[in-house]
Amino acid sequence: MLLKVLNYFLKNGIPKTVSGHYAKPIATPGIFNNIRGFSVVQGDVARIPLKVKAFIEESVALCQPENVHICDGSERENQFMLKALQESGSIIPLPKYQNCWLARTNPADVARVESKTFICTEKREQTVCTPKPGVQGTLGNWISPKDYESAIKNRFPGCMKGRTMYVVPFSMGPVGSPLSKIGVELTDSQYVVCSMKIMTRMGANVMDVISKKNIDFVKCLHSVGMPENGKIAVPSWPCDPERVIILHKPENNEIVSYGSGYGGNSLLGKKCFALRIGSTIAQREGWLAEHMLILGVTCPNGTKKYIAAAFPSACGKTNLAMMTPTLPGYKVECIGDDIAWMKFDSHGQLRAINPENGFFGVAPGTSYETNPNAMKTVVKDTIFTNVAYTSDGGVFWEGLESTIQPGVKITDWLGKPWEMGVSKTPAAHPNSRFCSPASHCPIIDSNWEDPEGVPISAILFGGRRPQGVPLVYEALNWEHGVFVGSAMRSETTAAAEHKGKMIMNDPFAMRPFFGYNFGNYLKHWLSMEKRCEELEGTMPKIFHVNWFRKDKDGKFMWPGFGENSRVLDWILNRIEGNDCHEQTPIGFVPAEGSLRLENLETKINMKELFSIPKDFWLKEVNDIQTYFDNQVGSDLPKEIQGQLDILKSKIEKM
Ligand code: OXD
Ligand code: MN
């Protein structure tokens, strides 16, 4: 094949007037002959470590792109990409803000596709538990090595013809931190490149880390794909929704994603790497990769504690992570809103980093009332996806009604005129997102990039539970806490392809993100206690919270948002070992008077908010048992079954 190598930008830089187009490739044979058969239109090939080069070569041979662009992660490069995206109609500028953009997808490509997400291992049981015969497993999807190969063969050959392949080196976690891991994503989507720049530490220095430390990296191959009939339905948002597939091979540290340009399907550092592959690495190396926010709380006496919290998608993780406390003297600072990597240090203290560099938050419902810090974060350097836009150059979604000035017109996420109070469909897609740099968050914690991570004192589990589940309860011990995580259930949301509202089991908020057999994951969690003991450390306390309990009339019983600082106050007291709790069959709840309620605008029916209805809990216990029997079977650790048995007998005795 003709060797065409362009070193144009390397030599000349990107032109001052960023045009969004590459100059014509210049053939400079011989210089880059380690990379065969394609034009490198941008980037320092000499800086690419050999193993990355091999990955690129192999993927180029498969996908046959026209060009290759090795990303350096510079702002100049970013502007070049944004300009190109604008020229192709993929994004529109939002002049009301600073360097903000709106992307609108093909309406068939709007969420993670869990049903098309697979983990490949030699044996099925390495990936998934064995469900009861006749029951559909819901704890991940396994694919055999043979089917994995053929899924790739059926989709990838030539899928990047006529397009540029971007080489995106990125670090999950601060570059060089002992807790960080490196990935290289190859993608044909500029939207992905720009989003990866926000969501990860991306750039040439990451290549240097791979070379210098000779460390392994996670291979991430992504293509928006090419429909079999060759027709791209929405040229500004190419994708192949019919044949979407998201594949992971933990054994090779490999992710292969085809057909979708959207979020968790395409920004491979996030769910695919930081959670699915991450959890397999964590199991091997003895740490935890979790779907958790991390926040710091400072109380009036100046004591500061860090808390990690797992809630299913779209249950308010970002809101909690950026909370403005209503309790005087309290301060919340944000480390991360979605993912935590946690490891014991040599003193047995669990420490966490946020492996991400940005927020990919659900937009609808975010407002100056619910999350002013997020609103302040998203007005600069943000890529919005599938929100509505306004005639004054801004964005709109459900929850921002009060920000719309008279006379301002709204265009919905599908590009159609939309009128408040008149239009029957939502203006923004329910899973529309903002993608913003974490550093722009006004309450980002000063330690958020600490390479050693922050010390974690408590872990919260939670979900949307309209019935029966109290505002907060504390697990009796670590084993009980692991059981509480395993039994998590929540009302479904729009973050994935599920339709309608139903209560779904979502253990550890990880159901769509486990990289290996859930039973083994539970064993791994249980084993943490011994690990900590050996290091003579103290385990974090575990709590369950539910901001979403409703009364008989369907009204929320707890105001939530900043008022959740009252719950954090009680949790901090418990971390300090204060005797402000009372035992119930399900765990410790606040002793009477210990949950601070002063100055609340609404009267709280504490009795109802903390009631533990016997009928509800008998059913809950049975539902959990059925879930374990159907979904986990013989993979369930005996300790977890033991905890359920104890709970059942306590409830029966109520
Ligand atoms: C997310 C999710 O995008 O959990 O964070 O779905
Ligand atoms: Mn998430």
GROMACS .gro file of N, CA and C and ligand atoms in nm, residues 112 270-271 275 291 311-314 317 337-339 433 513, ligand 2:
model
   46
  112ARG      N    1  -2.681   0.436   2.695
  112ARG     CA    2  -2.604   0.313   2.698
  112ARG      C    3  -2.692   0.197   2.654
  270LYS      N    4  -1.475   0.566   3.063
  270LYS     CA    5  -1.572   0.578   3.172
  270LYS      C    6  -1.622   0.442   3.218
  271LYS      N    7  -1.736   0.400   3.169
  271LYS     CA    8  -1.796   0.275   3.221
  271LYS      C    9  -1.713   0.153   3.178
  275LEU      N   10  -1.492   0.107   3.511
  275LEU     CA   11  -1.574   0.014   3.589
  275LEU      C   12  -1.559  -0.132   3.544
  291HIS      N   13  -1.890   0.236   4.116
  291HIS     CA   14  -1.976   0.339   4.058
  291HIS      C   15  -2.019   0.434   4.171
  311PHE      N   16  -2.499   0.519   4.395
  311PHE     CA   17  -2.641   0.522   4.359
  311PHE      C   18  -2.651   0.482   4.212
  312PRO      N   19  -2.759   0.416   4.176
  312PRO     CA   20  -2.777   0.383   4.034
  312PRO      C   21  -2.777   0.510   3.948
  313SER      N   22  -2.763   0.493   3.820
  313SER     CA   23  -2.759   0.606   3.727
  313SER      C   24  -2.880   0.696   3.746
  314ALA      N   25  -2.853   0.827   3.737
  314ALA     CA   26  -2.959   0.928   3.741
  314ALA      C   27  -3.041   0.926   3.871
  317LYS      N   28  -2.650   1.143   4.198
  317LYS     CA   29  -2.510   1.138   4.244
  317LYS      C   30  -2.442   1.273   4.226
  337ASP      N   31  -1.811   1.264   4.070
  337ASP     CA   32  -1.956   1.241   4.076
  337ASP      C   33  -1.999   1.105   4.023
  338ASP      N   34  -1.904   1.020   3.982
  338ASP     CA   35  -1.952   0.897   3.919
  338ASP      C   36  -1.870   0.772   3.951
  339ILE      N   37  -1.739   0.788   3.962
  339ILE     CA   38  -1.656   0.668   3.976
  339ILE      C   39  -1.549   0.689   4.084
  433ARG      N   40  -2.717   1.525   2.834
  433ARG     CA   41  -2.601   1.537   2.924
  433ARG      C   42  -2.525   1.667   2.908
  513PHE      N   43  -2.233  -0.270   3.516
  513PHE     CA   44  -2.091  -0.238   3.506
  513PHE      C   45  -1.997  -0.344   3.563
  656MN      MN   46  -2.287   0.665   3.630
   0.00000   0.00000   0.00000
